[in-house]
Amino acid sequence: MSRKLQAPRGTLDVQPADGRRRLQIQRIAAELLGRGGYEPFDTPVFEDTDLFARGVGASTDIVQKEMFTFEDKAGRSLTLRPEATAAICRAYVEHGMHKLPQPVKLWSWGPFFRHEAPQAGRFRQFTQVDAEALGSDDPSLDAELILLLGELIERAGAGPARLRLSSLGTPETRAAYLDELRAYLREHEGELSEDVRDRLEANPLRAFDADHAGTQVVMAGAPRLLDRLDPADAEHFAEVRALLDAAELAYEVDSTLVRGLDYYTRTVFEFESERLGAQAALGGGGRYDRLIEELGGPPTPGVGWAAGIERILLASQAEPESDSRVYIAVLAEGRKDAFLLARLLREQGIRAEMEQAGRSMKGQLKQADRIGARATLIVGDQIEVKDMDSGEQQPVSDAGEAVSRVRELLG
Ligand code: AMP
């Protein structure tokens, strides 16, 4: 017997109720980001592997463990995109977007892929909405993007969310700080987890993320980058904070916030749901002022975020919107008229479904009930309109009158 076919591990099928909610969130995102001047943008779902190795950072978990990498027929190494920013920066350089008025503000929506151990809220294929502002280091962009993500989470029904905020400074401050942190970790090597010890040289910041109790004790006394920022970075961070304060958005400054990607400079932030378990991060991001240059472009600052749609849906308590429907019941002689009436109603912006499964009239009326139709049109030699709330049924003289009557009923 052949093996039962199922969706691959860590992936999911989007079924209609879920699909409707996703579309709703996508519309909210399009509206919110559109009003902020963000333009829709998209990049391929696969890229040269090298882009992520260079862009995301060779020592990150994403690059070391989580990429879906394959060779194409010409032997090129390609990778299913694990995140959005590196590709958007690649596109910025490739299309010479530095020649456009700055900042270039973009948003996108689509599937991303990480080979992680699946669990609640963690998938191997997931959907992100992503927003980026390239070409300016103005702190108002950091604050604007944070507000936009906060508002998206609220409007998607996934609030309240806790906002954690920090600054990682510039690469130079960070390098000096990392030396200091490495020296501190080496002093306490015996108390650290094996994993942290193994990556002490390559990525000592990850020690702040460790679950290991001994490591956590050591990290409580570790030097903090926020106390080492140079004056320009400290001022930038103070301005971001002042704007968030002015907008009355609550946040916690958390100097242990490290994100799992190497490219961040200055601002980093993350929104966490209070309703989710271990995988609580709804979305996060930060500034990446050196990334475009590292990918071969002119020195160009940038800031952005990504949010996980599956997580937002898990945290969301909003009901899917349901639109008023009209059902068209068909008697044999009315088949063509019913078909044209369905088209007419749809052209008028009304959701209309006609009988298409060979049901009896009794079965058709039952189906109208089942789908929650507000009105049913019964189409034979003539057209009758049934108010599904009162049960009242009246003939109308033609299709035009049927549409008017339906409009009255839908309110
Ligand atoms: P990151 O760039 O890793 O911070 O990811 C941004 C957001 O994408 C996270 O806050 C999550 O909401 C979502 N996300 C990341 N990885 C996964 C995953 N494996 N499954 C589902 N959502 C994810």
CSV table of C-alpha atoms and ligand atoms in Angstrom, one decimal:
chain,number,residue,atom,x,y,z
A,1,MET,CA,0.0,0.0,0.0
A,2,SER,CA,1.3,3.4,-0.8
A,3,ARG,CA,2.1,5.9,2.0
A,4,LYS,CA,-0.6,8.3,3.0
A,5,LEU,CA,0.2,11.7,1.6
A,6,GLN,CA,0.4,14.6,4.1
A,7,ALA,CA,1.6,18.1,4.1
A,8,PRO,CA,5.4,18.1,4.9
A,9,ARG,CA,6.4,18.3,8.6
A,10,GLY,CA,6.2,21.9,10.0
A,11,THR,CA,4.0,23.2,7.2
A,12,LEU,CA,0.3,23.9,7.2
A,13,ASP,CA,-2.6,24.1,4.9
A,14,VAL,CA,-4.5,27.4,5.1
A,15,GLN,CA,-8.2,26.5,5.3
A,16,PRO,CA,-11.0,28.9,4.6
A,17,ALA,CA,-11.7,30.4,8.0
A,18,ASP,CA,-7.9,30.9,8.5
A,19,GLY,CA,-7.6,32.2,4.9
A,20,ARG,CA,-10.2,34.8,5.6
A,21,ARG,CA,-8.4,36.0,8.7
A,22,ARG,CA,-5.1,36.2,6.9
A,23,LEU,CA,-6.7,38.3,4.2
A,24,GLN,CA,-8.1,40.6,6.8
A,25,ILE,CA,-4.7,41.1,8.4
A,26,GLN,CA,-3.1,41.6,5.0
A,27,ARG,CA,-5.7,44.4,4.3
A,28,ILE,CA,-5.0,46.0,7.7
A,29,ALA,CA,-1.3,45.9,7.0
A,30,ALA,CA,-1.7,47.3,3.5
A,31,GLU,CA,-3.8,50.2,4.8
A,32,LEU,CA,-1.6,51.0,7.8
A,33,LEU,CA,1.7,50.8,6.0
A,34,GLY,CA,0.2,52.5,2.9
A,35,ARG,CA,-0.7,55.5,5.0
A,36,GLY,CA,2.8,55.6,6.3
A,37,GLY,CA,4.2,55.8,2.8
A,38,TYR,CA,5.3,52.2,2.6
A,39,GLU,CA,5.0,50.7,-0.9
A,40,PRO,CA,4.4,47.1,-1.7
A,41,PHE,CA,7.5,45.2,-2.7
A,42,ASP,CA,8.4,41.5,-3.2
A,43,THR,CA,11.5,39.5,-3.7
A,44,PRO,CA,11.9,35.8,-4.9
A,45,VAL,CA,11.3,33.0,-2.4
A,46,PHE,CA,14.8,31.7,-3.1
A,47,GLU,CA,18.1,33.5,-3.4
A,48,ASP,CA,21.8,32.7,-3.8
A,49,THR,CA,22.8,31.0,-0.5
A,50,ASP,CA,25.7,33.5,-0.3
A,51,LEU,CA,23.2,36.4,0.2
A,52,PHE,CA,22.0,34.9,3.5
A,53,ALA,CA,25.5,33.7,4.6
A,54,ARG,CA,26.8,37.3,4.1
A,55,GLY,CA,23.6,39.2,5.1
A,56,VAL,CA,22.3,37.3,8.0
A,57,GLY,CA,25.6,36.2,9.5
A,58,ALA,CA,27.6,33.0,9.2
A,59,SER,CA,27.6,32.3,12.9
A,60,THR,CA,23.8,32.7,13.4
A,61,ASP,CA,21.5,29.7,14.1
A,62,ILE,CA,19.6,30.6,10.9
A,63,VAL,CA,22.6,30.2,8.7
A,64,GLN,CA,24.3,27.3,10.6
A,65,LYS,CA,21.3,25.1,11.2
A,66,GLU,CA,18.0,26.3,9.7
A,67,MET,CA,18.3,27.0,6.0
A,68,PHE,CA,16.6,25.0,3.3
A,69,THR,CA,19.5,24.9,0.8
A,70,PHE,CA,19.6,23.1,-2.5
A,71,GLU,CA,21.5,23.0,-5.7
A,72,ASP,CA,19.9,23.9,-9.0
A,73,LYS,CA,20.6,22.0,-12.2
A,74,ALA,CA,23.6,24.2,-12.9
A,75,GLY,CA,25.1,23.4,-9.5
A,76,ARG,CA,24.3,26.8,-8.0
A,77,SER,CA,23.6,26.8,-4.3
A,78,LEU,CA,20.2,28.4,-3.6
A,79,THR,CA,18.3,28.8,-0.4
A,80,LEU,CA,14.6,29.3,0.4
A,81,ARG,CA,14.5,32.7,2.1
A,82,PRO,CA,14.7,32.5,5.9
A,83,GLU,CA,14.0,36.2,6.4
A,84,ALA,CA,13.3,39.3,4.3
A,85,THR,CA,15.8,42.0,5.0
A,86,ALA,CA,18.9,40.7,3.3
A,87,ALA,CA,16.9,40.2,0.0
A,88,ILE,CA,15.4,43.6,0.2
A,89,CYS,CA,18.8,45.2,0.7
A,90,ARG,CA,20.1,43.1,-2.3
A,91,ALA,CA,17.3,44.4,-4.4
A,92,TYR,CA,17.9,48.0,-3.2
A,93,VAL,CA,21.5,47.7,-4.5
A,94,GLU,CA,20.6,45.8,-7.6
A,95,HIS,CA,18.0,48.4,-8.7
A,96,GLY,CA,20.1,51.4,-7.7
A,97,MET,CA,17.4,52.6,-5.3
A,98,HIS,CA,19.9,54.9,-3.7
A,99,LYS,CA,19.1,57.2,-6.6
A,100,LEU,CA,15.5,57.5,-5.6
A,101,PRO,CA,14.3,60.1,-3.0
A,102,GLN,CA,15.2,58.7,0.4
A,103,PRO,CA,14.0,57.0,2.5
A,104,VAL,CA,12.7,54.2,0.3
A,105,LYS,CA,9.9,52.6,2.3
A,106,LEU,CA,8.8,49.1,1.4
A,107,TRP,CA,6.5,46.4,2.8
A,108,SER,CA,6.0,42.8,1.8
A,109,TRP,CA,4.1,39.7,2.7
A,110,GLY,CA,4.9,36.1,1.9
A,111,PRO,CA,6.3,32.7,2.9
A,112,PHE,CA,9.6,32.2,4.7
A,113,PHE,CA,11.4,28.9,5.5
A,114,ARG,CA,13.4,27.8,8.5
A,115,HIS,CA,14.4,24.2,9.3
A,116,GLU,CA,13.5,24.4,12.9
A,117,ALA,CA,11.9,21.8,15.2
A,118,PRO,CA,8.2,22.3,14.8
A,119,GLN,CA,6.1,23.2,17.8
A,120,ALA,CA,3.1,25.4,18.7
A,121,GLY,CA,3.7,28.7,16.8
A,122,ARG,CA,6.9,27.4,15.1
A,123,PHE,CA,6.7,26.2,11.6
A,124,ARG,CA,9.2,25.3,8.8
A,125,GLN,CA,7.2,27.4,6.4
A,126,PHE,CA,5.6,30.5,7.9
A,127,THR,CA,4.2,33.8,6.7
A,128,GLN,CA,5.7,37.2,7.5
A,129,VAL,CA,4.6,40.7,6.9
A,130,ASP,CA,7.7,42.9,6.6
A,131,ALA,CA,8.3,46.6,6.6
A,132,GLU,CA,11.6,48.4,5.8
A,133,ALA,CA,12.8,52.0,5.5
A,134,LEU,CA,16.1,52.3,3.7
A,135,GLY,CA,18.3,55.4,3.2
A,136,SER,CA,17.9,57.4,6.4
A,137,ASP,CA,19.0,57.0,10.0
A,138,ASP,CA,16.4,59.4,11.3
A,139,PRO,CA,15.2,58.1,14.7
A,140,SER,CA,11.6,59.0,13.7
A,141,LEU,CA,11.7,56.1,11.3
A,142,ASP,CA,12.6,53.7,14.1
A,143,ALA,CA,9.8,55.1,16.2
A,144,GLU,CA,7.3,55.2,13.3
A,145,LEU,CA,8.0,51.5,12.4
A,146,ILE,CA,7.6,50.4,16.0
A,147,LEU,CA,4.3,52.3,16.3
A,148,LEU,CA,3.1,50.7,13.0
A,149,LEU,CA,3.9,47.2,14.2
A,150,GLY,CA,2.2,47.9,17.5
A,151,GLU,CA,-0.9,49.1,15.8
A,152,LEU,CA,-0.9,46.2,13.4
A,153,ILE,CA,-0.8,43.8,16.3
A,154,GLU,CA,-3.6,45.6,18.1
A,155,ARG,CA,-5.8,45.9,15.0
A,156,ALA,CA,-5.3,42.2,14.2
A,157,GLY,CA,-6.7,41.5,17.6
A,158,ALA,CA,-3.4,40.0,18.9
A,159,GLY,CA,-2.8,42.7,21.6
A,160,PRO,CA,-1.9,43.4,24.3
A,161,ALA,CA,1.7,42.8,23.5
A,162,ARG,CA,4.8,43.6,25.5
A,163,LEU,CA,7.4,45.8,23.7
A,164,ARG,CA,11.0,45.3,24.5
A,165,LEU,CA,13.5,47.8,23.2
A,166,SER,CA,17.2,48.2,23.2
A,167,SER,CA,20.2,49.6,21.2
A,168,LEU,CA,23.1,47.6,20.0
A,169,GLY,CA,25.2,50.6,19.0
A,170,THR,CA,27.6,50.7,16.0
A,171,PRO,CA,29.8,47.8,15.0
A,172,GLU,CA,32.9,49.5,16.6
A,173,THR,CA,31.3,50.0,20.0
A,174,ARG,CA,29.9,46.5,19.7
A,175,ALA,CA,33.3,45.0,18.8
A,176,ALA,CA,34.9,46.6,21.9
A,177,TYR,CA,32.0,45.6,24.0
A,178,LEU,CA,32.1,42.0,22.7
A,179,ASP,CA,35.8,41.8,23.6
A,180,GLU,CA,34.9,42.9,27.1
A,181,LEU,CA,32.0,40.4,27.2
A,182,ARG,CA,34.2,37.5,25.9
A,183,ALA,CA,36.8,38.3,28.6
A,184,TYR,CA,34.1,38.2,31.2
A,185,LEU,CA,32.7,34.9,29.9
A,186,ARG,CA,36.1,33.4,29.8
A,187,GLU,CA,36.6,34.3,33.5
A,188,HIS,CA,33.4,32.3,34.2
A,189,GLU,CA,33.8,29.6,31.6
A,190,GLY,CA,33.3,26.7,34.1
A,191,GLU,CA,29.8,27.9,35.0
A,192,LEU,CA,28.5,28.2,31.4
A,193,SER,CA,26.6,25.7,29.3
A,194,GLU,CA,28.5,23.8,26.7
A,195,ASP,CA,26.6,25.5,23.8
A,196,VAL,CA,27.5,29.0,25.1
A,197,ARG,CA,31.1,27.9,25.7
A,198,ASP,CA,31.4,26.5,22.1
A,199,ARG,CA,30.2,29.8,20.7
A,200,LEU,CA,31.9,32.1,23.1
A,201,GLU,CA,34.3,33.4,20.5
A,202,ALA,CA,31.9,33.6,17.5
A,203,ASN,CA,28.8,34.8,19.2
A,204,PRO,CA,29.1,35.7,22.9
A,205,LEU,CA,25.9,37.8,22.8
A,206,ARG,CA,23.8,34.6,22.5
A,207,ALA,CA,24.8,33.8,26.1
A,208,PHE,CA,22.0,36.4,27.2
A,209,ASP,CA,19.5,34.1,25.5
A,210,ALA,CA,20.5,30.9,27.2
A,211,ASP,CA,18.0,28.7,29.1
A,212,HIS,CA,20.8,27.2,31.2
A,213,ALA,CA,20.5,28.2,34.8
A,214,GLY,CA,24.3,28.5,35.5
A,215,THR,CA,24.7,30.7,32.4
A,216,GLN,CA,21.8,32.9,33.5
A,217,VAL,CA,23.4,33.5,36.8
A,218,VAL,CA,26.7,34.5,35.1
A,219,MET,CA,24.8,36.8,32.7
A,220,ALA,CA,23.0,38.6,35.4
A,221,GLY,CA,26.4,40.2,36.3
A,222,ALA,CA,27.7,40.6,32.8
A,223,PRO,CA,28.5,44.0,31.3
A,224,ARG,CA,25.7,45.5,29.3
A,225,LEU,CA,26.1,47.0,25.9
A,226,LEU,CA,23.6,49.8,26.6
A,227,ASP,CA,26.1,51.2,29.2
A,228,ARG,CA,28.8,51.3,26.6
A,229,LEU,CA,27.1,53.1,23.7
A,230,ASP,CA,29.1,56.0,22.2
A,231,PRO,CA,27.5,59.4,22.5
A,232,ALA,CA,25.9,59.5,18.9
A,233,ASP,CA,24.3,56.1,19.4
A,234,ALA,CA,23.1,57.0,22.9
A,235,GLU,CA,21.6,60.1,21.6
A,236,HIS,CA,19.9,58.2,18.7
A,237,PHE,CA,18.4,55.8,21.2
A,238,ALA,CA,17.3,58.7,23.5
A,239,GLU,CA,15.5,60.2,20.5
A,240,VAL,CA,13.7,57.0,19.6
A,241,ARG,CA,12.6,56.7,23.2
A,242,ALA,CA,11.5,60.3,23.3
A,243,LEU,CA,9.3,59.8,20.3
A,244,LEU,CA,7.7,56.6,21.6
A,245,ASP,CA,7.1,58.4,24.9
A,246,ALA,CA,5.5,61.3,23.1
A,247,ALA,CA,3.2,58.8,21.3
A,248,GLU,CA,2.5,57.2,24.7
A,249,LEU,CA,3.5,53.7,23.6
A,250,ALA,CA,4.7,51.7,26.6
A,251,TYR,CA,7.9,49.7,26.3
A,252,GLU,CA,10.6,48.2,28.5
A,253,VAL,CA,14.2,48.9,27.9
A,254,ASP,CA,15.8,45.5,27.9
A,255,SER,CA,19.6,45.4,27.5
A,256,THR,CA,19.6,41.7,27.2
A,257,LEU,CA,17.5,41.8,24.0
A,258,VAL,CA,19.6,40.2,21.3
A,259,ARG,CA,18.0,39.2,18.0
A,260,GLY,CA,19.1,36.1,16.2
A,261,LEU,CA,20.5,37.9,13.2
A,262,ASP,CA,23.9,39.6,13.0
A,263,TYR,CA,23.1,42.6,11.0
A,264,TYR,CA,21.5,44.8,13.6
A,265,THR,CA,23.0,48.2,14.7
A,266,ARG,CA,21.5,50.7,17.1
A,267,THR,CA,17.7,50.1,17.7
A,268,VAL,CA,16.4,46.6,18.2
A,269,PHE,CA,12.9,45.7,19.4
A,270,GLU,CA,10.5,42.9,19.8
A,271,PHE,CA,6.8,42.6,20.5
A,272,GLU,CA,5.7,39.6,22.6
A,273,SER,CA,2.3,38.3,23.2
A,274,GLU,CA,1.1,37.7,26.7
A,275,ARG,CA,-1.2,35.0,25.4
A,276,LEU,CA,1.4,32.7,23.7
A,277,GLY,CA,3.7,30.1,25.3
A,278,ALA,CA,7.3,29.5,24.5
A,279,GLN,CA,7.1,31.0,21.0
A,280,ALA,CA,5.8,34.4,22.2
A,281,ALA,CA,7.5,36.7,19.7
A,282,LEU,CA,4.9,38.2,17.4
A,283,GLY,CA,7.3,40.4,15.5
A,284,GLY,CA,10.5,42.4,15.9
A,285,GLY,CA,13.3,44.1,14.1
A,286,GLY,CA,15.7,46.9,14.2
A,287,ARG,CA,18.2,49.1,12.5
A,288,TYR,CA,20.9,47.7,10.1
A,289,ASP,CA,23.0,50.7,9.1
A,290,ARG,CA,25.9,48.6,7.6
A,291,LEU,CA,24.1,45.8,5.8
A,292,ILE,CA,23.6,47.4,2.4
A,293,GLU,CA,27.3,48.3,2.3
A,294,GLU,CA,28.3,44.8,3.3
A,295,LEU,CA,26.2,43.5,0.4
A,296,GLY,CA,28.1,45.7,-2.0
A,297,GLY,CA,26.0,48.9,-2.1
A,298,PRO,CA,26.8,52.4,-1.0
A,299,PRO,CA,26.8,53.2,2.7
A,300,THR,CA,23.1,53.3,3.4
A,301,PRO,CA,21.3,53.0,6.8
A,302,GLY,CA,18.1,51.0,7.1
A,303,VAL,CA,15.5,50.0,9.7
A,304,GLY,CA,12.7,47.4,9.6
A,305,TRP,CA,10.7,44.6,11.1
A,306,ALA,CA,9.0,41.4,10.4
A,307,ALA,CA,6.0,39.9,12.1
A,308,GLY,CA,4.8,36.3,12.0
A,309,ILE,CA,1.2,35.9,10.7
A,310,GLU,CA,0.7,32.4,12.2
A,311,ARG,CA,1.7,33.8,15.6
A,312,ILE,CA,-0.6,36.8,15.3
A,313,LEU,CA,-3.4,34.5,14.4
A,314,LEU,CA,-2.7,32.3,17.4
A,315,ALA,CA,-2.7,35.3,19.7
A,316,SER,CA,-5.7,36.9,18.1
A,317,GLN,CA,-9.2,36.6,19.6
A,318,ALA,CA,-10.9,38.5,16.8
A,319,GLU,CA,-13.6,36.7,14.9
A,320,PRO,CA,-13.3,36.4,11.2
A,321,GLU,CA,-15.4,39.0,9.4
A,322,SER,CA,-18.4,37.4,7.6
A,323,ASP,CA,-20.0,39.3,4.8
A,324,SER,CA,-23.8,39.3,4.1
A,325,ARG,CA,-24.6,36.6,1.6
A,326,VAL,CA,-27.4,36.1,-0.9
A,327,TYR,CA,-28.3,32.6,-2.0
A,328,ILE,CA,-29.9,31.9,-5.4
A,329,ALA,CA,-32.2,28.9,-5.4
A,330,VAL,CA,-32.8,27.6,-8.9
A,331,LEU,CA,-35.8,25.9,-10.5
A,332,ALA,CA,-35.0,24.1,-13.7
A,333,GLU,CA,-36.5,26.7,-16.0
A,334,GLY,CA,-34.7,29.6,-14.2
A,335,ARG,CA,-31.2,28.3,-14.6
A,336,LYS,CA,-29.9,30.9,-17.1
A,337,ASP,CA,-31.6,33.8,-15.3
A,338,ALA,CA,-30.2,32.6,-12.0
A,339,PHE,CA,-26.7,32.5,-13.5
A,340,LEU,CA,-27.0,36.1,-14.8
A,341,LEU,CA,-28.6,37.3,-11.6
A,342,ALA,CA,-25.6,35.9,-9.7
A,343,ARG,CA,-23.3,37.9,-12.0
A,344,LEU,CA,-25.4,41.1,-11.6
A,345,LEU,CA,-25.4,40.9,-7.8
A,346,ARG,CA,-21.6,40.3,-7.7
A,347,GLU,CA,-21.1,43.3,-10.0
A,348,GLN,CA,-23.0,45.3,-7.4
A,349,GLY,CA,-20.6,44.2,-4.7
A,350,ILE,CA,-22.9,41.7,-3.2
A,351,ARG,CA,-21.7,38.2,-2.3
A,352,ALA,CA,-24.0,35.8,-4.1
A,353,GLU,CA,-23.9,32.0,-4.4
A,354,MET,CA,-26.2,30.1,-6.6
A,355,GLU,CA,-27.3,26.5,-6.4
A,356,GLN,CA,-24.6,24.3,-8.1
A,357,ALA,CA,-25.0,20.9,-6.6
A,358,GLY,CA,-28.3,19.5,-7.9
A,359,ARG,CA,-30.2,19.9,-4.6
A,360,SER,CA,-34.0,19.7,-4.4
A,361,MET,CA,-35.8,23.0,-3.5
A,362,LYS,CA,-36.0,21.9,0.1
A,363,GLY,CA,-32.3,21.1,0.0
A,364,GLN,CA,-31.6,24.5,-1.5
A,365,LEU,CA,-33.4,26.4,1.2
A,366,LYS,CA,-31.6,24.3,3.8
A,367,GLN,CA,-28.3,25.2,2.2
A,368,ALA,CA,-29.3,29.0,2.2
A,369,ASP,CA,-29.8,28.6,6.0
A,370,ARG,CA,-26.6,26.7,6.4
A,371,ILE,CA,-24.5,29.5,4.8
A,372,GLY,CA,-26.3,32.2,6.8
A,373,ALA,CA,-27.9,33.9,3.8
A,374,ARG,CA,-29.7,37.1,4.6
A,375,ALA,CA,-31.8,36.7,1.5
A,376,THR,CA,-32.7,33.9,-0.9
A,377,LEU,CA,-33.8,34.5,-4.5
A,378,ILE,CA,-35.9,31.7,-5.9
A,379,VAL,CA,-35.6,31.8,-9.7
A,380,GLY,CA,-37.9,30.0,-12.0
A,381,ASP,CA,-40.4,31.5,-14.5
A,382,GLN,CA,-40.4,34.5,-12.2
A,383,ILE,CA,-38.2,35.7,-9.3
A,384,GLU,CA,-39.2,35.6,-5.7
A,385,VAL,CA,-37.2,37.1,-2.8
A,386,LYS,CA,-37.3,35.5,0.6
A,387,ASP,CA,-36.3,37.4,3.7
A,388,MET,CA,-34.4,34.7,5.7
A,389,ASP,CA,-35.0,36.5,9.0
A,390,SER,CA,-38.8,36.9,8.8
A,391,GLY,CA,-39.5,34.0,6.4
A,392,GLU,CA,-41.6,36.3,4.2
A,393,GLN,CA,-41.4,35.6,0.5
A,394,GLN,CA,-42.5,38.1,-2.3
A,395,PRO,CA,-42.4,38.0,-6.1
A,396,VAL,CA,-40.5,40.8,-7.9
A,397,SER,CA,-41.0,41.9,-11.5
A,398,ASP,CA,-37.4,41.7,-12.8
A,399,ALA,CA,-33.7,41.3,-12.0
A,400,GLY,CA,-33.4,45.1,-11.2
A,401,GLU,CA,-36.1,44.9,-8.6
A,402,ALA,CA,-34.6,41.8,-7.1
A,403,VAL,CA,-31.3,43.6,-6.6
A,404,SER,CA,-33.1,46.6,-5.0
A,405,ARG,CA,-35.0,44.3,-2.6
A,406,VAL,CA,-31.8,42.5,-1.7
A,407,ARG,CA,-30.1,45.8,-1.0
A,408,GLU,CA,-33.0,46.8,1.4
A,409,LEU,CA,-32.6,43.4,3.2
A,410,LEU,CA,-28.8,43.7,3.5
A,411,GLY,CA,-29.2,47.2,4.9
B,1,AMP,P1,12.7,37.0,13.4
B,1,AMP,O1,13.2,37.7,12.2
B,1,AMP,O2,13.3,35.7,13.6
B,1,AMP,O3,12.6,37.8,14.6
B,1,AMP,O4,11.2,36.6,13.0
B,1,AMP,C1,10.2,37.6,12.9
B,1,AMP,C2,8.9,37.0,13.3
B,1,AMP,O5,8.6,35.9,12.4
B,1,AMP,C3,8.9,36.4,14.7
B,1,AMP,O6,8.6,37.3,15.7
B,1,AMP,C4,7.8,35.3,14.6
B,1,AMP,O7,6.5,35.9,14.8
B,1,AMP,C5,7.9,34.9,13.1
B,1,AMP,N1,8.6,33.6,13.0
B,1,AMP,C6,10.0,33.5,13.0
B,1,AMP,N2,10.3,32.2,12.8
B,1,AMP,C7,9.1,31.5,12.8
B,1,AMP,C8,8.8,30.1,12.7
B,1,AMP,N3,9.7,29.2,12.5
B,1,AMP,N4,7.4,29.8,12.7
B,1,AMP,C9,6.5,30.8,12.8
B,1,AMP,N5,6.8,32.1,12.9
B,1,AMP,C10,8.1,32.4,12.9
